[in-house]
mmCIF file of C-alpha atoms in Angstrom:
data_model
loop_
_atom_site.group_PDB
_atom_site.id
_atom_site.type_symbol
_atom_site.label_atom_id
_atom_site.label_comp_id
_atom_site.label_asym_id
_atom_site.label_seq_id
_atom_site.Cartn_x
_atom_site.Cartn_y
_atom_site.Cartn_z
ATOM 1 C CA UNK A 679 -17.959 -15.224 10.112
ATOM 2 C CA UNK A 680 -21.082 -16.048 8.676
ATOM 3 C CA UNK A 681 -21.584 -14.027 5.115
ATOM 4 C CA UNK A 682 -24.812 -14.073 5.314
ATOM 5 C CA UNK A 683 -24.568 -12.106 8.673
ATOM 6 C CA UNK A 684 -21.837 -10.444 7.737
ATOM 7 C CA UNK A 685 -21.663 -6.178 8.328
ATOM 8 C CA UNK A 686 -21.358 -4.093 4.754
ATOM 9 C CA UNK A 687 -18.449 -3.504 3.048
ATOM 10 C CA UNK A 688 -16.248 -0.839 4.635
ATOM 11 C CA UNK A 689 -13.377 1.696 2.625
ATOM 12 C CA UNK A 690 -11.083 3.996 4.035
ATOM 13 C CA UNK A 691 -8.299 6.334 2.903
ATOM 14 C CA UNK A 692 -4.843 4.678 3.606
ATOM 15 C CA UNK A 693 -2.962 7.911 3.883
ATOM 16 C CA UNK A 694 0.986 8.248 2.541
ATOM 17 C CA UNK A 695 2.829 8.841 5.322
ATOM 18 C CA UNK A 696 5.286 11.752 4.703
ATOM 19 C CA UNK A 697 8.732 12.729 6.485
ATOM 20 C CA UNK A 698 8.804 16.127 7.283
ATOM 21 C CA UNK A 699 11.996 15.911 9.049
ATOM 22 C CA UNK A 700 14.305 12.717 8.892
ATOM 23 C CA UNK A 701 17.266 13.113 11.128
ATOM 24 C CA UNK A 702 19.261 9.852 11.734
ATOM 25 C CA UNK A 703 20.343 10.185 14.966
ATOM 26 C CA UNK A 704 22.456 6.668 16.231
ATOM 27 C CA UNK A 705 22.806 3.054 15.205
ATOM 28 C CA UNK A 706 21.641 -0.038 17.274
ATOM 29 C CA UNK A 707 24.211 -2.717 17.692
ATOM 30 C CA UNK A 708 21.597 -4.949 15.678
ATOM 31 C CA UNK A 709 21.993 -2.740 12.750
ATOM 32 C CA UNK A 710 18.740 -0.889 12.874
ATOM 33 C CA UNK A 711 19.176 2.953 12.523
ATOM 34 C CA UNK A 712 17.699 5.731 15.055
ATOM 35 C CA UNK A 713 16.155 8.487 13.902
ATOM 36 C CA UNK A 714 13.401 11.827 15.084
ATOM 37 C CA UNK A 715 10.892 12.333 12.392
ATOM 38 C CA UNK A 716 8.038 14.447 11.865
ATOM 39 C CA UNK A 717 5.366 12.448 9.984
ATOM 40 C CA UNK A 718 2.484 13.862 8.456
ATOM 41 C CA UNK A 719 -0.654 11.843 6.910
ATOM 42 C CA UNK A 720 -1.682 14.481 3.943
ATOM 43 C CA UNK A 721 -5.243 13.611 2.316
ATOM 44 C CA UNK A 722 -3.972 11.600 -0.457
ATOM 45 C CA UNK A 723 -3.042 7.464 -0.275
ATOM 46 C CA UNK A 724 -4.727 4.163 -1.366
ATOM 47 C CA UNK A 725 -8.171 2.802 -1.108
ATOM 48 C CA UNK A 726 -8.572 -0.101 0.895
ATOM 49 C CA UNK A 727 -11.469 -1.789 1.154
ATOM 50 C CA UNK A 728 -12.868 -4.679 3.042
ATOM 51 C CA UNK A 729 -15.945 -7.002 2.281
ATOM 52 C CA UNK A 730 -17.414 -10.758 3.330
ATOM 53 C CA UNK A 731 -16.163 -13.185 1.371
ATOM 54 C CA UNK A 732 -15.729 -16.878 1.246
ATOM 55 C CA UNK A 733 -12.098 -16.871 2.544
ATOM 56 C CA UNK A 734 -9.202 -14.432 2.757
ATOM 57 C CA UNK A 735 -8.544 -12.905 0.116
ATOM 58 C CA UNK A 736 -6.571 -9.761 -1.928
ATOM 59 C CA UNK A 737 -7.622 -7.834 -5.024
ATOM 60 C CA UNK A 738 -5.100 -5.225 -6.062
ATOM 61 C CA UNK A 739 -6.002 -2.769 -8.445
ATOM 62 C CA UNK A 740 -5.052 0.895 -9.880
ATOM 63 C CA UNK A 741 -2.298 2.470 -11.239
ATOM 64 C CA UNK A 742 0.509 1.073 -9.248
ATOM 65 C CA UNK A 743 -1.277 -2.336 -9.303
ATOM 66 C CA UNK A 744 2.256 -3.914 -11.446
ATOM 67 C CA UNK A 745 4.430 -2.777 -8.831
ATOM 68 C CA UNK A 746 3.210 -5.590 -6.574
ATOM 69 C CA UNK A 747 4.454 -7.868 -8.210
ATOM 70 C CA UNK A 748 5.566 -10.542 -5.888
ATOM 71 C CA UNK A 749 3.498 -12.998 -4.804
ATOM 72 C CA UNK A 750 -0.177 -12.436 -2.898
ATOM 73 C CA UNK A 751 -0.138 -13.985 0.479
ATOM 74 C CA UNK A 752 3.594 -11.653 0.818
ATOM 75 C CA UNK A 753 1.450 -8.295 0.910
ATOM 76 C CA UNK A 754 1.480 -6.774 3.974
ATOM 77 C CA UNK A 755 -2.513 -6.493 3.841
ATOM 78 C CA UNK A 756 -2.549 -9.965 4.126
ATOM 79 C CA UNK A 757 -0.194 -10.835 6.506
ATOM 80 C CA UNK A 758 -1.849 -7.633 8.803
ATOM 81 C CA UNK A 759 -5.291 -9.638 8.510
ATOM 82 C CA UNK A 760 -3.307 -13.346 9.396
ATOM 83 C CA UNK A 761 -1.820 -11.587 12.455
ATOM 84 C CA UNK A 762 -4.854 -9.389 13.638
ATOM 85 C CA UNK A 763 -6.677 -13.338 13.865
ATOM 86 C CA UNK A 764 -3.747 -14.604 16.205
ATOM 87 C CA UNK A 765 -3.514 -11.448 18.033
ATOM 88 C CA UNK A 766 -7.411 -11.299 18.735
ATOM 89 C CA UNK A 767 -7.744 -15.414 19.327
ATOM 90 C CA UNK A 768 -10.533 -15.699 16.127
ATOM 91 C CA UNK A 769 -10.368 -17.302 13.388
ATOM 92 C CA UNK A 770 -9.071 -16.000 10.062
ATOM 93 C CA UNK A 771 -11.486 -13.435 8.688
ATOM 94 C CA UNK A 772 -13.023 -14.364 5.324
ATOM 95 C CA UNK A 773 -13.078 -11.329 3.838
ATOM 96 C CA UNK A 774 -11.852 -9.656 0.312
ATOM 97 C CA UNK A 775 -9.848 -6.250 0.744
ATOM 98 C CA UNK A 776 -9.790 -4.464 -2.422
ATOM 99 C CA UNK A 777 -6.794 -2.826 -2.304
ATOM 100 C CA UNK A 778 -6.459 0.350 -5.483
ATOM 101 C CA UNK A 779 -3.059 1.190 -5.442
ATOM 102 C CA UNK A 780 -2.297 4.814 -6.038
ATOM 103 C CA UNK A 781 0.962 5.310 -4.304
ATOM 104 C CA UNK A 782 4.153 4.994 -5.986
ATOM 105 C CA UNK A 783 5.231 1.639 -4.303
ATOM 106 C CA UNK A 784 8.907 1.677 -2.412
ATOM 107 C CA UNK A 785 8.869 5.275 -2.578
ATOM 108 C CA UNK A 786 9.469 6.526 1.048
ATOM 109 C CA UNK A 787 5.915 7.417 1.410
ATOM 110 C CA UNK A 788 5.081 4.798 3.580
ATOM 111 C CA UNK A 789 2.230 3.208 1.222
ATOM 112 C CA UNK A 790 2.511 -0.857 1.853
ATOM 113 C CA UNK A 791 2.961 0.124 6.159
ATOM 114 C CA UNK A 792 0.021 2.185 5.858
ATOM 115 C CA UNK A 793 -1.816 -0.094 4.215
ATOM 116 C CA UNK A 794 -1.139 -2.769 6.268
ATOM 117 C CA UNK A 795 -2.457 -0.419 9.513
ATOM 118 C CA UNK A 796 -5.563 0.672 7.666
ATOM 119 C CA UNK A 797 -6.242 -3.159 7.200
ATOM 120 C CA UNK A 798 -5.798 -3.532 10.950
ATOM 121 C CA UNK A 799 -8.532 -0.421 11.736
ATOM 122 C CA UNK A 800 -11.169 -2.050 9.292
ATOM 123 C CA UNK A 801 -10.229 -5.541 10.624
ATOM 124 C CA UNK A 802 -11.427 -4.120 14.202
ATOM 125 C CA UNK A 803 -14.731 -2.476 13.034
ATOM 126 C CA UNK A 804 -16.161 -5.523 10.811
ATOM 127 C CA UNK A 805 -15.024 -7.994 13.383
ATOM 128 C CA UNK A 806 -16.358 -5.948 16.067
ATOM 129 C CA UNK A 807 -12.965 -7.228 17.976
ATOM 130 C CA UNK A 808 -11.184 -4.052 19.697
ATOM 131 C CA UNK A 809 -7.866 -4.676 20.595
ATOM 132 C CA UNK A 810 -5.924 -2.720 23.538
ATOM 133 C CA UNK A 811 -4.160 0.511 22.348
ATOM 134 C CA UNK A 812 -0.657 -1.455 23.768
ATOM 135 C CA UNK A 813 -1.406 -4.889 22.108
ATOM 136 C CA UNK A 814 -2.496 -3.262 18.655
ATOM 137 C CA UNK A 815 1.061 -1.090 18.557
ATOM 138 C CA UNK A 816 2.970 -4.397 19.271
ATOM 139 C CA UNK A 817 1.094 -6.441 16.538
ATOM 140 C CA UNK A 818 1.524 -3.245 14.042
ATOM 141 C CA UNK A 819 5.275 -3.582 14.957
ATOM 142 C CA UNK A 820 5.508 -6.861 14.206
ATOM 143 C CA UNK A 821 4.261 -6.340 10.564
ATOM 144 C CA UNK A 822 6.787 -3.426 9.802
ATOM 145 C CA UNK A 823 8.521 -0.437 11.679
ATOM 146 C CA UNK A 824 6.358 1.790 10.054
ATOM 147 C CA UNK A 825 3.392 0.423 10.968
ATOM 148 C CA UNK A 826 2.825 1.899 14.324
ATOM 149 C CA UNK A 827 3.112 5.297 12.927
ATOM 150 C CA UNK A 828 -0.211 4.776 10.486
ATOM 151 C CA UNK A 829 -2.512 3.331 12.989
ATOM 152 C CA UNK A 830 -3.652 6.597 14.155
ATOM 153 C CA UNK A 831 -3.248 8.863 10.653
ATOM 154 C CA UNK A 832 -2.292 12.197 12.325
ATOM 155 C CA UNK A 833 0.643 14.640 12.658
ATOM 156 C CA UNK A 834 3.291 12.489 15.010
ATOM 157 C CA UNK A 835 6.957 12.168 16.328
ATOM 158 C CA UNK A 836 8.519 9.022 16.125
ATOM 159 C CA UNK A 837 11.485 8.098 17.408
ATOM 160 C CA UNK A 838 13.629 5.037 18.614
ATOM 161 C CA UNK A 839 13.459 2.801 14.789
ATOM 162 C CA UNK A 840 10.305 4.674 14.516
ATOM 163 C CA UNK A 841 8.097 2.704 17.433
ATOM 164 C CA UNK A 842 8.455 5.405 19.890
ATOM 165 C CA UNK A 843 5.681 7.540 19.200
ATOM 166 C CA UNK A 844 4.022 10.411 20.659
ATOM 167 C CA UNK A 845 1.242 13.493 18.948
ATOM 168 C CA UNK A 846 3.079 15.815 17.119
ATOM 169 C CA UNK A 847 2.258 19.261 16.948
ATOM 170 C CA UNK A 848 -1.440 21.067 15.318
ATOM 171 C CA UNK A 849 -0.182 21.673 11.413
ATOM 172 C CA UNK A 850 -1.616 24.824 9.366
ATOM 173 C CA UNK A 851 -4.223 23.977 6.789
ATOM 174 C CA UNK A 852 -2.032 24.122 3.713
ATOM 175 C CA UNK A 853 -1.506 22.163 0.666
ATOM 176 C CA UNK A 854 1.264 19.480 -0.350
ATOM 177 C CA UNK A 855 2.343 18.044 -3.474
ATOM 178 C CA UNK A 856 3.705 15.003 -3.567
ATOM 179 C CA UNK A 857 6.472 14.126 -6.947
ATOM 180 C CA UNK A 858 8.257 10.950 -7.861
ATOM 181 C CA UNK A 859 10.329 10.365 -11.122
ATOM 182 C CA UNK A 860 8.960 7.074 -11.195
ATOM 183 C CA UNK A 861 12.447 5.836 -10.114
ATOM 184 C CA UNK A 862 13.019 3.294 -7.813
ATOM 185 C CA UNK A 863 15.861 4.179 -5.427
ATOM 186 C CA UNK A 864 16.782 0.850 -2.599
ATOM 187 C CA UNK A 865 16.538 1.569 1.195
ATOM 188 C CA UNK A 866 19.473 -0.490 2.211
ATOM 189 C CA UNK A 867 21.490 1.107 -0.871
ATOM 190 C CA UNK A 868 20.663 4.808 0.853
ATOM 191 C CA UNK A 869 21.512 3.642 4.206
ATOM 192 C CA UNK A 870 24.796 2.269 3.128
ATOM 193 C CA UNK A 871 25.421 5.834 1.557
ATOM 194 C CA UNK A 872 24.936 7.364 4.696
ATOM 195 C CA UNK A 873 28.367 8.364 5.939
ATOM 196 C CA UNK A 874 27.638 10.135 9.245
ATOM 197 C CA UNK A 875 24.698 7.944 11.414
ATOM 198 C CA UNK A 876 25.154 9.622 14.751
ATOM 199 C CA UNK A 877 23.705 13.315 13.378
ATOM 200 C CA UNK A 878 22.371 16.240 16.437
ATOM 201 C CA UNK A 879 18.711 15.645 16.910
ATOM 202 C CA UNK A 880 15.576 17.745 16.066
ATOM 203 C CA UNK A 881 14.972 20.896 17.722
ATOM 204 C CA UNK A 882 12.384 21.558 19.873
ATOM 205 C CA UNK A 883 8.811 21.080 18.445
ATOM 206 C CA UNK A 884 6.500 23.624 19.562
ATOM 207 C CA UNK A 885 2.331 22.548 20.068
ATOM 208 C CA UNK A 886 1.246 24.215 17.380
ATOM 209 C CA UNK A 887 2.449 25.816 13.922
ATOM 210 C CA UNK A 888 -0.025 28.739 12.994
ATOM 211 C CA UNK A 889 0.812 29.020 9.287
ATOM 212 C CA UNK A 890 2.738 28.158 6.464
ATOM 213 C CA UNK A 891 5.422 30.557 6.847
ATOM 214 C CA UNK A 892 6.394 29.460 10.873
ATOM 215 C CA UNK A 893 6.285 25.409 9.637
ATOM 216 C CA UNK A 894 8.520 26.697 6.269
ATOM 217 C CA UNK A 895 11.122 27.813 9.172
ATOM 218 C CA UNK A 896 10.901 25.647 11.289
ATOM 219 C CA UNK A 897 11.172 23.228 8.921
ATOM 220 C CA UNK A 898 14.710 25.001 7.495
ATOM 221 C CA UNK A 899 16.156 24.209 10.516
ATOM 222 C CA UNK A 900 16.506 20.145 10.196
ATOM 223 C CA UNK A 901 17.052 18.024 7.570
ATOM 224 C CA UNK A 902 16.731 14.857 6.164
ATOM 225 C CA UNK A 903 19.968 13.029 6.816
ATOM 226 C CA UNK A 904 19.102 10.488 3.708
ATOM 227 C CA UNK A 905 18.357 13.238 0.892
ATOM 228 C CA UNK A 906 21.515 13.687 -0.038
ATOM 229 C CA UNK A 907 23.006 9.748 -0.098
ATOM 230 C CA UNK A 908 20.207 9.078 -1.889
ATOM 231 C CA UNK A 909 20.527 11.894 -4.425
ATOM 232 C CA UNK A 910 24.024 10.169 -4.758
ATOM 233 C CA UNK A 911 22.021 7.370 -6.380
ATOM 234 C CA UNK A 912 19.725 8.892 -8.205
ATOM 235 C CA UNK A 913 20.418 12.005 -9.491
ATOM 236 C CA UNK A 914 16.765 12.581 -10.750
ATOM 237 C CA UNK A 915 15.443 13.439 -7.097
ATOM 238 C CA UNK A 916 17.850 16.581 -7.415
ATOM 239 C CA UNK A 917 15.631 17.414 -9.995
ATOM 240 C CA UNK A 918 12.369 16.850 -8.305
ATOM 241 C CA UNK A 919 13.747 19.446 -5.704
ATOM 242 C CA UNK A 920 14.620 21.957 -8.099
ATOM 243 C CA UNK A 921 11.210 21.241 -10.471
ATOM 244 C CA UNK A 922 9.529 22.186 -6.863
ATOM 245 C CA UNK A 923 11.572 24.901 -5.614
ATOM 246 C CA UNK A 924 11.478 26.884 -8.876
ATOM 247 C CA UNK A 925 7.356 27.652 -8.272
ATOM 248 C CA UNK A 926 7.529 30.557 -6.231
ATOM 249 C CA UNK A 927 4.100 28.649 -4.995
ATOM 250 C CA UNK A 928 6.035 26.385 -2.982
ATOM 251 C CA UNK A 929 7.071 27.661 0.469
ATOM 252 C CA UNK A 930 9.151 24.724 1.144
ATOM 253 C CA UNK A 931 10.585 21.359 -0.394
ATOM 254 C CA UNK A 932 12.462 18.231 0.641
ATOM 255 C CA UNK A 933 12.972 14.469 0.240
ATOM 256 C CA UNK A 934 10.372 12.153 2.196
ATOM 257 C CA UNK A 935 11.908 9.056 3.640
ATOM 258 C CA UNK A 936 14.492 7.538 1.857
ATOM 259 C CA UNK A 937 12.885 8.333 -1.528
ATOM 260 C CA UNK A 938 12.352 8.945 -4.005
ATOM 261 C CA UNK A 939 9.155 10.794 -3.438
ATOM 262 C CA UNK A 940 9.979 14.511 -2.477
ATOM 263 C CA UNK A 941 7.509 17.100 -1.486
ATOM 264 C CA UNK A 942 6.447 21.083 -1.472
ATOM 265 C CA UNK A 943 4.103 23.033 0.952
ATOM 266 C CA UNK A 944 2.092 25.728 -0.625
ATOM 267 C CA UNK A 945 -0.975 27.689 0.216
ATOM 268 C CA UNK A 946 -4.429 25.148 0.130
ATOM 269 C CA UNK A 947 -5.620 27.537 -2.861
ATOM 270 C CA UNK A 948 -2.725 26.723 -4.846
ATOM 271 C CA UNK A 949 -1.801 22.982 -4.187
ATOM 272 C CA UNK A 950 -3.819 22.096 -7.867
ATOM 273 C CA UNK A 951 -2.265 24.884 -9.676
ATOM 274 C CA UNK A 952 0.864 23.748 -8.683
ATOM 275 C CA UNK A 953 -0.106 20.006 -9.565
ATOM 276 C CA UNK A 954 -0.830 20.797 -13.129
ATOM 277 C CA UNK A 955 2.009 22.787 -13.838
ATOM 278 C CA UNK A 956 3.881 19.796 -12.687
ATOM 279 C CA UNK A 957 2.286 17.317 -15.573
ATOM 280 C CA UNK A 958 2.764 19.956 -17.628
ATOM 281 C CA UNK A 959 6.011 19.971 -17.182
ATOM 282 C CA UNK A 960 6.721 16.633 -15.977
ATOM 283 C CA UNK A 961 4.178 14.555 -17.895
ATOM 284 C CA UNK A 962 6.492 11.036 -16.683
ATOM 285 C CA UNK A 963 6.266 11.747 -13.234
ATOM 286 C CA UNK A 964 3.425 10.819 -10.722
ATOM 287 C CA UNK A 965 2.607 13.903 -9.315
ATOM 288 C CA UNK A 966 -0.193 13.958 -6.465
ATOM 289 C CA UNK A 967 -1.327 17.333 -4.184
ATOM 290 C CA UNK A 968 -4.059 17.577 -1.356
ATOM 291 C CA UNK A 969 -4.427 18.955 1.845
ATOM 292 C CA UNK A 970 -1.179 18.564 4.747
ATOM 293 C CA UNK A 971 -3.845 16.976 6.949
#
């Protein structure tokens, strides 16, 4: 792409991707787990942005910049953009993404996957390449399992290893708040803690939740079969829950993904409230809030 030709610089929101439900439900022979989740996209994520440039390249910046500390061309960004070219049959964008990391990284929020997919959706619109609906899931699976899931930054169900994906029901406008100790708790370590992999299924999602209190509910009824394993490794997530579940703010709270990030709905008006008293509280742990969706 010629620079000088080149469209302006482009930013979006690459949203955390939270587990609202997390119920393991088989095991492949390969080794890969099944599971029904609810995933939600609240308003609060990295900043990825895109811009011409002389060649491919990655700036990370932002809080959580350190915590990418291996080496550049291994960030998902990066190896979204190198994929993207071979999927589309162009040559290797020169571009710079800017990528301000605000997300806790390896903290079951979903922040590298989702930043890979918003690199994908701003790789389309500067290129002005489009790729099929079909072909763009199968390239975003072949970057991560999450990927999929982030492409289209809305209230889904995924199933299968977390491919199988289909629109999820309307949420209420409500606030979350998003805590983690700033303690780094390993995947494959939960996982291997998991002593039952063949758990019942989700019940029955309705189309719509029309407030807090019916999602709080419904919510009650499943679980997330990796809260407690992983608690079993890091007892500090126990206190997260309990730190969230003592504001009588917060209608409900649970682990997200295999942690350690855990998370409370409350009322929109009170979502900042709640955030403060956090710090307050809490002035170690990164502590985020926003709308649900």
């Amino acid at each position: 792409m010629d620079v000088s030709s080149a469209p302006s610089a482009r930013a979006e929101l690459a949203r955390a991707k939270v587990n609202l439900t997390l119920h393991i439900t088989g095991q492949r022979p390969d080794g890969y787990h099944l599971l029904e989740s609810l995933a939600a996209f609240p308003q609060i994520g990295d900043r990825l942005a895109v811009a011409a440039a002389e060649k491919l390249e990655l700036v990370v910046e932002g809080p959580f910049a350190r915590g990418l500390d291996g080496p550049p061309d291994g960030n998902l960004v990066l190896k979204a953009a190198t994929a993207f070219s071979n999927a589309a049959g162009i040559p290797v964008p020169k571009v710079r993404f800017t990528l301000t990391k605000r997300l806790p990284v390896a903290s079951g929020i979903g922040g590298g996957s989702s930043d890979a997919a918003t690199a994908l959706r701003l790789l389309e619109d500067f290129t002005g390449t489009y790729l099929a609906e079909k072909d763009l899931h199968e390239l975003a699976l072949s970057i991560g399992a999450d990927v999929p899931v982030c492409l289209f930054p809305e209230p889904q169900l995924m199933r299968g290893v977390g491919e199988d994906l289909e629109p999820g029901p309307i949420l209420p406008k409500c606030g979350i708040v998003l805590v983690n100790p700033k303690t780094g708790v390993s995947t494959p370590d939960v996982f291997r803690a998991l002593e039952v992999r063949d758990n019942p299924p989700m019940p029955a999602l309705p189309e719509k939740f029309d407030d807090l209190p019916r999602l709080a509910s419904f919510l009650s009824e499943c679980r997330n079969d990796l809260q407690e394993p992983a608690i079993g490794l890091c007892g500090t997530i126990d206190d997260v829950l309990s730190a969230l579940k003592e504001d009588t703010r917060i209608a409900f709270a649970r682990m997200s993904g295999s942690g350690a990030t855990c998370f409370g709905l409350c009322e929109m008006k009170d979502a900042l409230d709640v955030e403060r008293s956090l710090r307050t509280a809490h002035p170690d742990w990164w502590i985020a809030s926003g709308p649900l969706t």
